Amino acid sequence: MDFTYDDEQKALREAVRGLAGKAYADFESRRTATAEAPGFDEAQWARLAEMGVLGLPFSEDDGGVGAGPVEIGLVCQELGRVLAPEPFLASVVHAGGLVAAAGTPEQRADLLGRLAAGEIVLAAADTSPGGRWSADAEGVTAAVDGDDWTLTGVRDPVPNGARADHVIVSASLPDGGTGLFVVEGAAVTRTDYAAVDGSRAARLELDGTPAVPLGTPGQDLTPTIATVSDITRIMGANQALGVMQAQVAATTDYLTSRKQFGVTLNTFQALNFRAADMYVSLELAHSLVDWATMTISEGSQDDIADAADRVGLQVARAGRHIGQEAIQLHGGIAMTAEYSVGVGTAHLAVLEQWLGGAQHHLTRLSARVGDHGAVEALG
Amino acid sequence: MDFTYDDEQKALREAVRGLAGKAYADFESRRTATAEAPGFDEAQWARLAEMGVLGLPFSEDDGGVGAGPVEIGLVCQELGRVLAPEPFLASVVHAGGLVAAAGTPEQRADLLGRLAAGEIVLAAADTSPGGRWSADAEGVTAAVDGDDWTLTGVRDPVPNGARADHVIVSASLPDGGTGLFVVEGAAVTRTDYAAVDGSRAARLELDGTPAVPLGTPGQDLTPTIATVSDITRIMGANQALGVMQAQVAATTDYLTSRKQFGVTLNTFQALNFRAADMYVSLELAHSLVDWATMTISEGSQDDIADAADRVGLQVARAGRHIGQEAIQLHGGIAMTAEYSVGVGTAHLAVLEQWLGGAQHHLTRLSARVGDHGAVEALG
Amino acid sequence: MQLKLSAEDAAFRDEMRTFFTTEFPQEIRDKVLAGQHLTHDEIVAGQRALNAAGLAVPHWPEEWGGKGWTDLQRHLWHEEMQRAGVPAPLAFNASMIGPVLAQFGSQEQKERFLPKTANLDIWWSQGFSEPDAGSDLASLRTTAVRDGDDWIVNGQKTWTTLGQYGDWIFTLVRTDPEVKKQAGISMLLIDMTLEGVEVRPIELIDGGHEVNEVWFDDVRVPGDLLVGEQGGGWTIAKFLLGNERVGVAPVGATKRALARLKEDAGDLLDDPLTRARVAELENELLALELTALRVVAHSAGGEPHPASSVLKLKGTELQQAVSELALDLAGPGSLASGADDDSPVPGWARRTAPTYLNLRKASIYGGSNEIQRQIIARTILGL
Amino acid sequence: MQLKLSAEDAAFRDEMRTFFTTEFPQEIRDKVLAGQHLTHDEIVAGQRALNAAGLAVPHWPEEWGGKGWTDLQRHLWHEEMQRAGVPAPLAFNASMIGPVLAQFGSQEQKERFLPKTANLDIWWSQGFSEPDAGSDLASLRTTAVRDGDDWIVNGQKTWTTLGQYGDWIFTLVRTDPEVKKQAGISMLLIDMTLEGVEVRPIELIDGGHEVNEVWFDDVRVPGDLLVGEQGGGWTIAKFLLGNERVGVAPVGATKRALARLKEDAGDLLDDPLTRARVAELENELLALELTALRVVAHSAGGEPHPASSVLKLKGTELQQAVSELALDLAGPGSLASGADDDSPVPGWARRTAPTYLNLRKASIYGGSNEIQRQIIARTILGL
């Protein structure tokens, strides 16, 4: 049992921190990058590719680096810290994760190779309007005619869906179960819009749209989709952790520098104590994030699902607590779009609602409380 | 709409406050009174009778004063303020309330007359071991042979059950429904014990014990029992309000007088802010207590049931918050049985578990959220 | 003690309800009830409709359009407005500068401004906060220097809500830098079309533009626009902020928002955890509303009851909690805040994330909740 | 990063588990697992059984019975004890005075006291707090005045937990009233059978008697019982309180209490609101336990990691929250706390109200949660 990074991991962290910080340490550049579609900086996407970050999760055969979940999590934390808008989580972890888990060797080499090289952006489209974090394919149906597949239905919201060159769409199969399909972005009717944190999502309307099955045609991929979603949740929690760390740091900086009534704010004990409570939330969330991240490589699919629920719940609660208190302890300045703290709170809200709300995870955990005695941290 | 006491009510409040304060303003005398069975001061019970307090709720025909719920609530508040251990709530409001609601004129005149005169103590026995605040008679069954009724079963806990001269016991009727019976205290096997606030409760074992039906023999009294229980809950909330008012006052006194690190505790902003939050809880609870109390005379049985759930939930939450913070802000001193604040917290816990826990009320309210739009304060 | 309204008050309530639901412009009410934002013109039209019926400024002195109502009647008026979806009169006009001018203004100022203020012919903005003077308002640095009969104003105000619509701005300025902080402050009325006044938008985290910076660069303000005495600005500000807290607890609106959310939620309301959250919020809102009624019953002579701080503190907390519940019920649909009305995600769900973020301001502006706790601790508890 | 235990640590854990579950007295474990209080003799017997196996004081220097374990091994030892219902060695002996004597004591003091301390042949009490020196410990007033080679001690200590069983008491006394508060404090070891020592019980709100006042009236203490340097008591106290916080987060015990409660709850666990409360608590406990493991992994050289304050703060909150859940599940049965074992109300339910009240102390004693917040704010956050 070991909660520390090794030297290679530390080096990766420094490299990503350097690259992300160079781009977005000045918050105004983040604001500029998200002002218009596609909601991120294409040049920075290319730099991430050059550094090898976009291929981290994929095997060398697929054009990637073959790094483990700890490395991926660490990248997410660093990107979260500066609210980097590049779609690493949506495109690499989620959509790329689906391709890696379900694609044929050819599909993997093609899509993941180009993704790793920064040549394309992928998106995963698995949510139907009104849908709530389920792995079934409600809302889109697949039809087959000979070897030709088509999809019909609506997916909304699809993070980065309008910019994606290829979209990985889940759909109900004619013989039951859920399949995954590669759809050309240009073949879909897409409506782009901004979410409240400046990131982009889209509505995708499919109407007999040509689609290529990912992997073996007709195979039910529900469990694969569920596990990749769970991994994405855990990585989203890593990203949220980075956001919260930055918020706690910004808040303590502000309290020690901002003056009111002729003294710095850290003269006021009530504010300091609330900052202490933020730190407690942060550390507890951090622990579950590390644990869940390690579970990805060391646990079963059920363990990963359990870890995703646990970290999802904890990080959602911590995100509300820290995100709200960070604004409150700053006061008005943090209400503005010009300052990172409030936008961080917006980003935490978007991550939570995209990947799974607290009550969703709590309900799933509640259903299982009778299945065990105490929850054991060490297997 | 009016939230103020009239002059007569103010005079009553002063009189009760005077009597209760004289007995228990020195907390050591409360400790002495609860040290042994019956857990209260018989002489003080007599003084309450003399003042007319024990007959307040009952009609003049029944030997009472015919006062309304506002007056009864006010007495409960004043008794709660000094943690007076006399069983006004259990004996007069609850048991007396059952007799008043269900008894024949003769039974009322006899039992309530003697109760008002301080000659007897009554107890209400409606909880079976493991039972949770239901108006049905689970656990005790009534049998009839000619005109002779007997009861068999166990009631536990029965507040003041061991001291009671007569016990009002709920029991399942042979033809269905729930009846109420007057049982002689001496005819029951009773095991007396102390609850954690120093009040007394008992286990009552009935085994073919002779019993006299209250009111018309064989009549189903479930709705009556439910309403009297709801009224008792609302009066219990009044009593809890008195406790909480005293706790907030004691806490602010302590903060302004106790020195740590060379200064009084109110130098520490974090403590003051928490005291402010206690005050907020207190005021919100106060509002619901007043409202629920007025609902008793102005509302239907359903309104009273709703009010009991609402005030039960609010006061349970406020009692946890205020009771716990009062101890925490005092520190060690409030952990001792020699000091009123911690014992007040114990009393709040006993009131809540006796009359109905927060989750019980919340579940009942939850079941009804679809039945209305907004909850309107004014009918 | 009595819960029921007196016959007179019940009749009063019916009268209000009838007016609001049958005579007030329906299209404005519909928008409010659907949780949508009103335009400038709709806000103006709404207030004029109220003013025409004598219902815009009932708490002002009767000479200037007030009605001499009891506090309970005023509460009923306010509650019935909110129930009907009638937008309350603009607070800057009706609750802030109006009462201030009525109390402290010269006869000439009253005649010049009060009728137009009641009718929203003048849209007032508030010029109090500065970048370095928020909760610590007394440290404000905008200066007004005498030049003949005029004042020359320089400085910067911020968090000026709806300043983009403002015709005039009531402003706290430092007229004497020598004396102790509070004593050197005065209130000036400034025409926002004057040369040297510049309004710059601030984008908030919900993406909206409801607050502004207002810059004054050698703005020349005629001397007769000083309100009350020179150096009396702090007294006026305290009076105004006290007024502001009364009725600030957004009980009615929050109650309606929660009721509407229950309808919008559909089967999501079958979830026992959701039902429990709703029931808990409904109970707290009821307790808060009853507390407002108790405060009304106890407040004397227009002085704000110190328990007003309880209303503001708890009121904003509950308003925020309802917005969180809405966000949670919207789920992934809340990402679609930037989508247009063709979106298959319903409007209420699309509005949840901006509303959640926007309402974080509620516990900061208008006397932060920390300031309210301070008031409770000091004024009520004597700590 | 790795979650799995190394083969060596896994073997260590198995070894602990085997010992605790097969060799430790079963009857003591059964009582602990049922949530019952142990008697004096059972506590002594338990510690002696551990000491005989070399498991009572593994963190002491090896010379005095320590094992030279890693922090992780110590965590596993502690966790397995709690899982098996083995009572931890008496904190006053094993975690407080033992490490203090090993670090600051004279060779003679070590030889005289450490073996008996490990074996609980001496039961130590703690004499720190006074009626006017709780969180503000440095203002303590108990004095020790030189008289030849001896010290004459006068004063009063309070909150002395289990002082009724105490053989000796380690005491902070003021040996120099002239110097600045902290500098005048020393630590004395006092035989509680000496003339002039009186222990008076304090009844707590749960009705129990676990804390005491200890009075010193001209107690004559031999000079060789001063620990470390004269005036060095504050340094020792900080060392000791630092030690005390490590392992104070009652994670394991709280986890077991919650698991047991789920069994006791029966069908009450069908209620979705109850299930949600349990799931929420389980998650927080898991996060806390993992945090304890992270702290263990990062703490260096016996210095308490500042995040220990996180463990104490959150650990006591969760311990209290579990006791509240238990109280709520017990319902009216919780009134029967004073009933005997013939009661039809099950024992777990009868114990809930005293436990709920008793555990309010957890956030007060041993460095209140306000002190912990202060440490986090200052030491970690630099506020």
Tab-separated table of N, CA, C and O in Angstrom, chain B residues 64-123:
chain	number	residue	atom	x	y	z
B	64	GLY	N	-61.900	21.490	35.571
B	64	GLY	CA	-60.749	22.224	35.052
B	64	GLY	C	-61.036	23.697	34.869
B	64	GLY	O	-61.981	24.245	35.454
B	65	VAL	N	-60.222	24.322	34.016
B	65	VAL	CA	-60.280	25.769	33.841
B	65	VAL	C	-60.757	26.131	32.434
B	65	VAL	O	-61.185	27.244	32.171
B	66	GLY	N	-60.632	25.170	31.511
B	66	GLY	CA	-61.087	25.420	30.150
B	66	GLY	C	-60.207	26.360	29.361
B	66	GLY	O	-60.677	27.109	28.522
B	67	ALA	N	-58.911	26.326	29.627
B	67	ALA	CA	-57.995	27.183	28.874
B	67	ALA	C	-57.708	26.578	27.504
B	67	ALA	O	-57.947	25.398	27.264
B	68	GLY	N	-57.189	27.405	26.633
B	68	GLY	CA	-56.920	26.947	25.266
B	68	GLY	C	-55.486	26.502	25.076
B	68	GLY	O	-54.664	26.568	25.996
B	69	PRO	N	-55.170	26.034	23.858
B	69	PRO	CA	-53.828	25.507	23.573
B	69	PRO	C	-52.720	26.537	23.784
B	69	PRO	O	-51.613	26.157	24.178
B	70	VAL	N	-53.000	27.806	23.540
B	70	VAL	CA	-51.937	28.798	23.731
B	70	VAL	C	-51.495	28.805	25.194
B	70	VAL	O	-50.293	28.854	25.488
B	71	GLU	N	-52.467	28.725	26.099
B	71	GLU	CA	-52.132	28.739	27.524
B	71	GLU	C	-51.364	27.463	27.911
B	71	GLU	O	-50.390	27.514	28.664
B	72	ILE	N	-51.840	26.328	27.404
B	72	ILE	CA	-51.152	25.065	27.736
B	72	ILE	C	-49.720	25.114	27.211
B	72	ILE	O	-48.771	24.706	27.895
B	73	GLY	N	-49.568	25.629	25.989
B	73	GLY	CA	-48.235	25.686	25.383
B	73	GLY	C	-47.295	26.563	26.185
B	73	GLY	O	-46.119	26.226	26.383
B	74	LEU	N	-47.850	27.626	26.657
B	74	LEU	CA	-47.068	28.570	27.450
B	74	LEU	C	-46.583	27.918	28.754
B	74	LEU	O	-45.436	28.107	29.172
B	75	VAL	N	-47.450	27.129	29.374
B	75	VAL	CA	-47.024	26.396	30.577
B	75	VAL	C	-45.886	25.437	30.217
B	75	VAL	O	-44.869	25.367	30.910
B	76	CYS	N	-46.047	24.715	29.119
B	76	CYS	CA	-45.004	23.771	28.704
B	76	CYS	C	-43.673	24.494	28.473
B	76	CYS	O	-42.612	23.999	28.855
B	77	GLN	N	-43.743	25.657	27.832
B	77	GLN	CA	-42.512	26.419	27.596
B	77	GLN	C	-41.830	26.776	28.909
B	77	GLN	O	-40.618	26.626	29.060
B	78	GLU	N	-42.631	27.243	29.856
B	78	GLU	CA	-42.034	27.668	31.124
B	78	GLU	C	-41.463	26.494	31.899
B	78	GLU	O	-40.411	26.606	32.525
B	79	LEU	N	-42.162	25.359	31.863
B	79	LEU	CA	-41.624	24.178	32.537
B	79	LEU	C	-40.343	23.711	31.848
B	79	LEU	O	-39.380	23.312	32.492
B	80	GLY	N	-40.341	23.782	30.512
B	80	GLY	CA	-39.150	23.375	29.765
B	80	GLY	C	-37.954	24.263	30.074
B	80	GLY	O	-36.823	23.794	30.170
B	81	ARG	N	-38.218	25.531	30.269
B	81	ARG	CA	-37.144	26.487	30.504
B	81	ARG	C	-36.263	26.093	31.699
B	81	ARG	O	-35.054	26.290	31.659
B	82	VAL	N	-36.870	25.566	32.750
B	82	VAL	CA	-36.084	25.157	33.925
B	82	VAL	C	-35.979	23.639	34.043
B	82	VAL	O	-35.576	23.110	35.067
B	83	LEU	N	-36.379	22.934	32.989
B	83	LEU	CA	-36.344	21.464	32.993
B	83	LEU	C	-37.136	20.896	34.169
B	83	LEU	O	-36.726	19.894	34.775
B	84	ALA	N	-38.271	21.533	34.487
B	84	ALA	CA	-39.095	21.047	35.602
B	84	ALA	C	-39.509	19.606	35.341
B	84	ALA	O	-40.049	19.305	34.274
B	85	PRO	N	-39.257	18.711	36.264
B	85	PRO	CA	-39.481	17.287	35.987
B	85	PRO	C	-40.914	16.818	36.243
B	85	PRO	O	-41.212	15.646	35.978
B	86	GLU	N	-41.772	17.688	36.726
B	86	GLU	CA	-43.143	17.246	36.995
B	86	GLU	C	-43.826	16.848	35.681
B	86	GLU	O	-43.679	17.511	34.665
B	87	PRO	N	-44.618	15.774	35.750
B	87	PRO	CA	-45.136	15.168	34.502
B	87	PRO	C	-46.367	15.863	33.943
B	87	PRO	O	-47.377	15.218	33.708
B	88	PHE	N	-46.274	17.161	33.722
B	88	PHE	CA	-47.399	17.899	33.153
B	88	PHE	C	-47.749	17.366	31.762
B	88	PHE	O	-48.895	17.102	31.437
B	89	LEU	N	-46.715	17.191	30.941
B	89	LEU	CA	-46.947	16.757	29.568
B	89	LEU	C	-47.499	15.330	29.513
B	89	LEU	O	-48.478	15.055	28.819
B	90	ALA	N	-46.877	14.435	30.273
B	90	ALA	CA	-47.280	13.026	30.224
B	90	ALA	C	-48.628	12.813	30.891
B	90	ALA	O	-49.484	12.075	30.391
B	91	SER	N	-48.807	13.465	32.019
B	91	SER	CA	-49.965	13.142	32.844
B	91	SER	C	-51.169	14.011	32.478
B	91	SER	O	-52.271	13.502	32.299
B	92	VAL	N	-50.953	15.325	32.365
B	92	VAL	CA	-52.081	16.232	32.104
B	92	VAL	C	-52.398	16.296	30.606
B	92	VAL	O	-53.523	16.050	30.189
B	93	VAL	N	-51.379	16.612	29.800
B	93	VAL	CA	-51.648	16.827	28.374
B	93	VAL	C	-51.988	15.505	27.687
B	93	VAL	O	-53.001	15.408	26.994
B	94	HIS	N	-51.154	14.498	27.893
B	94	HIS	CA	-51.354	13.258	27.156
B	94	HIS	C	-52.445	12.389	27.799
B	94	HIS	O	-53.520	12.208	27.229
B	95	ALA	N	-52.197	11.884	29.008
B	95	ALA	CA	-53.174	10.986	29.635
B	95	ALA	C	-54.485	11.734	29.906
B	95	ALA	O	-55.579	11.242	29.583
B	96	GLY	N	-54.353	12.928	30.474
B	96	GLY	CA	-55.554	13.726	30.723
B	96	GLY	C	-56.291	14.042	29.427
B	96	GLY	O	-57.519	14.024	29.366
B	97	GLY	N	-55.517	14.322	28.385
B	97	GLY	CA	-56.117	14.603	27.083
B	97	GLY	C	-56.919	13.418	26.557
B	97	GLY	O	-57.996	13.588	25.961
B	98	LEU	N	-56.430	12.216	26.776
B	98	LEU	CA	-57.171	11.022	26.350
B	98	LEU	C	-58.482	10.898	27.117
B	98	LEU	O	-59.535	10.605	26.539
B	99	VAL	N	-58.401	11.116	28.410
B	99	VAL	CA	-59.620	11.031	29.224
B	99	VAL	C	-60.625	12.098	28.767
B	99	VAL	O	-61.813	11.827	28.593
B	100	ALA	N	-60.135	13.320	28.561
B	100	ALA	CA	-61.021	14.412	28.161
B	100	ALA	C	-61.668	14.133	26.815
B	100	ALA	O	-62.831	14.454	26.581
B	101	ALA	N	-60.904	13.501	25.917
B	101	ALA	CA	-61.414	13.282	24.568
B	101	ALA	C	-62.313	12.062	24.486
B	101	ALA	O	-63.225	12.006	23.658
B	102	ALA	N	-62.092	11.063	25.331
B	102	ALA	CA	-62.792	9.787	25.150
B	102	ALA	C	-63.653	9.380	26.329
B	102	ALA	O	-64.503	8.491	26.191
B	103	GLY	N	-63.459	9.983	27.494
B	103	GLY	CA	-64.145	9.518	28.691
B	103	GLY	C	-65.624	9.884	28.718
B	103	GLY	O	-66.052	10.832	28.048
B	104	THR	N	-66.383	9.146	29.499
B	104	THR	CA	-67.771	9.529	29.772
B	104	THR	C	-67.741	10.739	30.699
B	104	THR	O	-66.718	11.008	31.349
B	105	PRO	N	-68.841	11.465	30.790
B	105	PRO	CA	-68.858	12.620	31.707
B	105	PRO	C	-68.449	12.226	33.121
B	105	PRO	O	-67.726	12.955	33.786
B	106	GLU	N	-68.870	11.045	33.559
B	106	GLU	CA	-68.525	10.629	34.921
B	106	GLU	C	-67.027	10.381	35.043
B	106	GLU	O	-66.382	10.772	36.008
B	107	GLN	N	-66.486	9.678	34.035
B	107	GLN	CA	-65.046	9.396	34.074
B	107	GLN	C	-64.255	10.692	34.054
B	107	GLN	O	-63.270	10.847	34.775
B	108	ARG	N	-64.712	11.628	33.234
B	108	ARG	CA	-63.982	12.889	33.129
B	108	ARG	C	-64.008	13.632	34.461
B	108	ARG	O	-62.976	14.085	34.948
B	109	ALA	N	-65.222	13.714	35.012
B	109	ALA	CA	-65.339	14.466	36.266
B	109	ALA	C	-64.483	13.824	37.350
B	109	ALA	O	-63.798	14.509	38.117
B	110	ASP	N	-64.505	12.511	37.388
B	110	ASP	CA	-63.745	11.807	38.428
B	110	ASP	C	-62.239	11.959	38.207
B	110	ASP	O	-61.517	12.533	39.020
B	111	LEU	N	-61.769	11.449	37.054
B	111	LEU	CA	-60.319	11.384	36.836
B	111	LEU	C	-59.711	12.772	36.668
B	111	LEU	O	-58.685	13.089	37.275
B	112	LEU	N	-60.367	13.600	35.871
B	112	LEU	CA	-59.773	14.909	35.605
B	112	LEU	C	-59.900	15.820	36.808
B	112	LEU	O	-59.020	16.650	37.076
B	113	GLY	N	-60.998	15.663	37.524
B	113	GLY	CA	-61.165	16.451	38.737
B	113	GLY	C	-60.041	16.177	39.718
B	113	GLY	O	-59.422	17.093	40.273
B	114	ARG	N	-59.773	14.885	39.930
B	114	ARG	CA	-58.718	14.545	40.882
B	114	ARG	C	-57.335	14.912	40.334
B	114	ARG	O	-56.441	15.305	41.076
B	115	LEU	N	-57.182	14.768	39.017
B	115	LEU	CA	-55.901	15.157	38.405
B	115	LEU	C	-55.665	16.660	38.590
B	115	LEU	O	-54.582	17.089	39.013
B	116	ALA	N	-56.710	17.436	38.309
B	116	ALA	CA	-56.585	18.896	38.430
B	116	ALA	C	-56.279	19.282	39.870
B	116	ALA	O	-55.553	20.249	40.124
B	117	ALA	N	-56.805	18.528	40.798
B	117	ALA	CA	-56.599	18.846	42.209
B	117	ALA	C	-55.244	18.355	42.703
B	117	ALA	O	-54.885	18.568	43.859
B	118	GLY	N	-54.514	17.681	41.861
B	118	GLY	CA	-53.187	17.202	42.268
B	118	GLY	C	-53.263	15.944	43.114
B	118	GLY	O	-52.268	15.542	43.724
B	119	GLU	N	-54.436	15.312	43.149
B	119	GLU	CA	-54.585	14.132	44.009
B	119	GLU	C	-54.045	12.868	43.372
B	119	GLU	O	-53.697	11.915	44.064
B	120	ILE	N	-54.033	12.863	42.043
B	120	ILE	CA	-53.538	11.658	41.359
B	120	ILE	C	-52.578	12.049	40.231
B	120	ILE	O	-52.533	13.195	39.802
B	121	VAL	N	-51.840	11.042	39.809
B	121	VAL	CA	-51.011	11.153	38.606
B	121	VAL	C	-51.541	10.125	37.626
B	121	VAL	O	-51.844	8.986	38.000
B	122	LEU	N	-51.700	10.538	36.378
B	122	LEU	CA	-52.100	9.599	35.327
B	122	LEU	C	-50.904	9.323	34.422
B	122	LEU	O	-49.963	10.113	34.363
B	123	ALA	N	-50.983	8.216	33.702
B	123	ALA	CA	-49.985	7.951	32.661
B	123	ALA	C	-50.703	7.400	31.447
B	123	ALA	O	-51.773	6.807	31.572
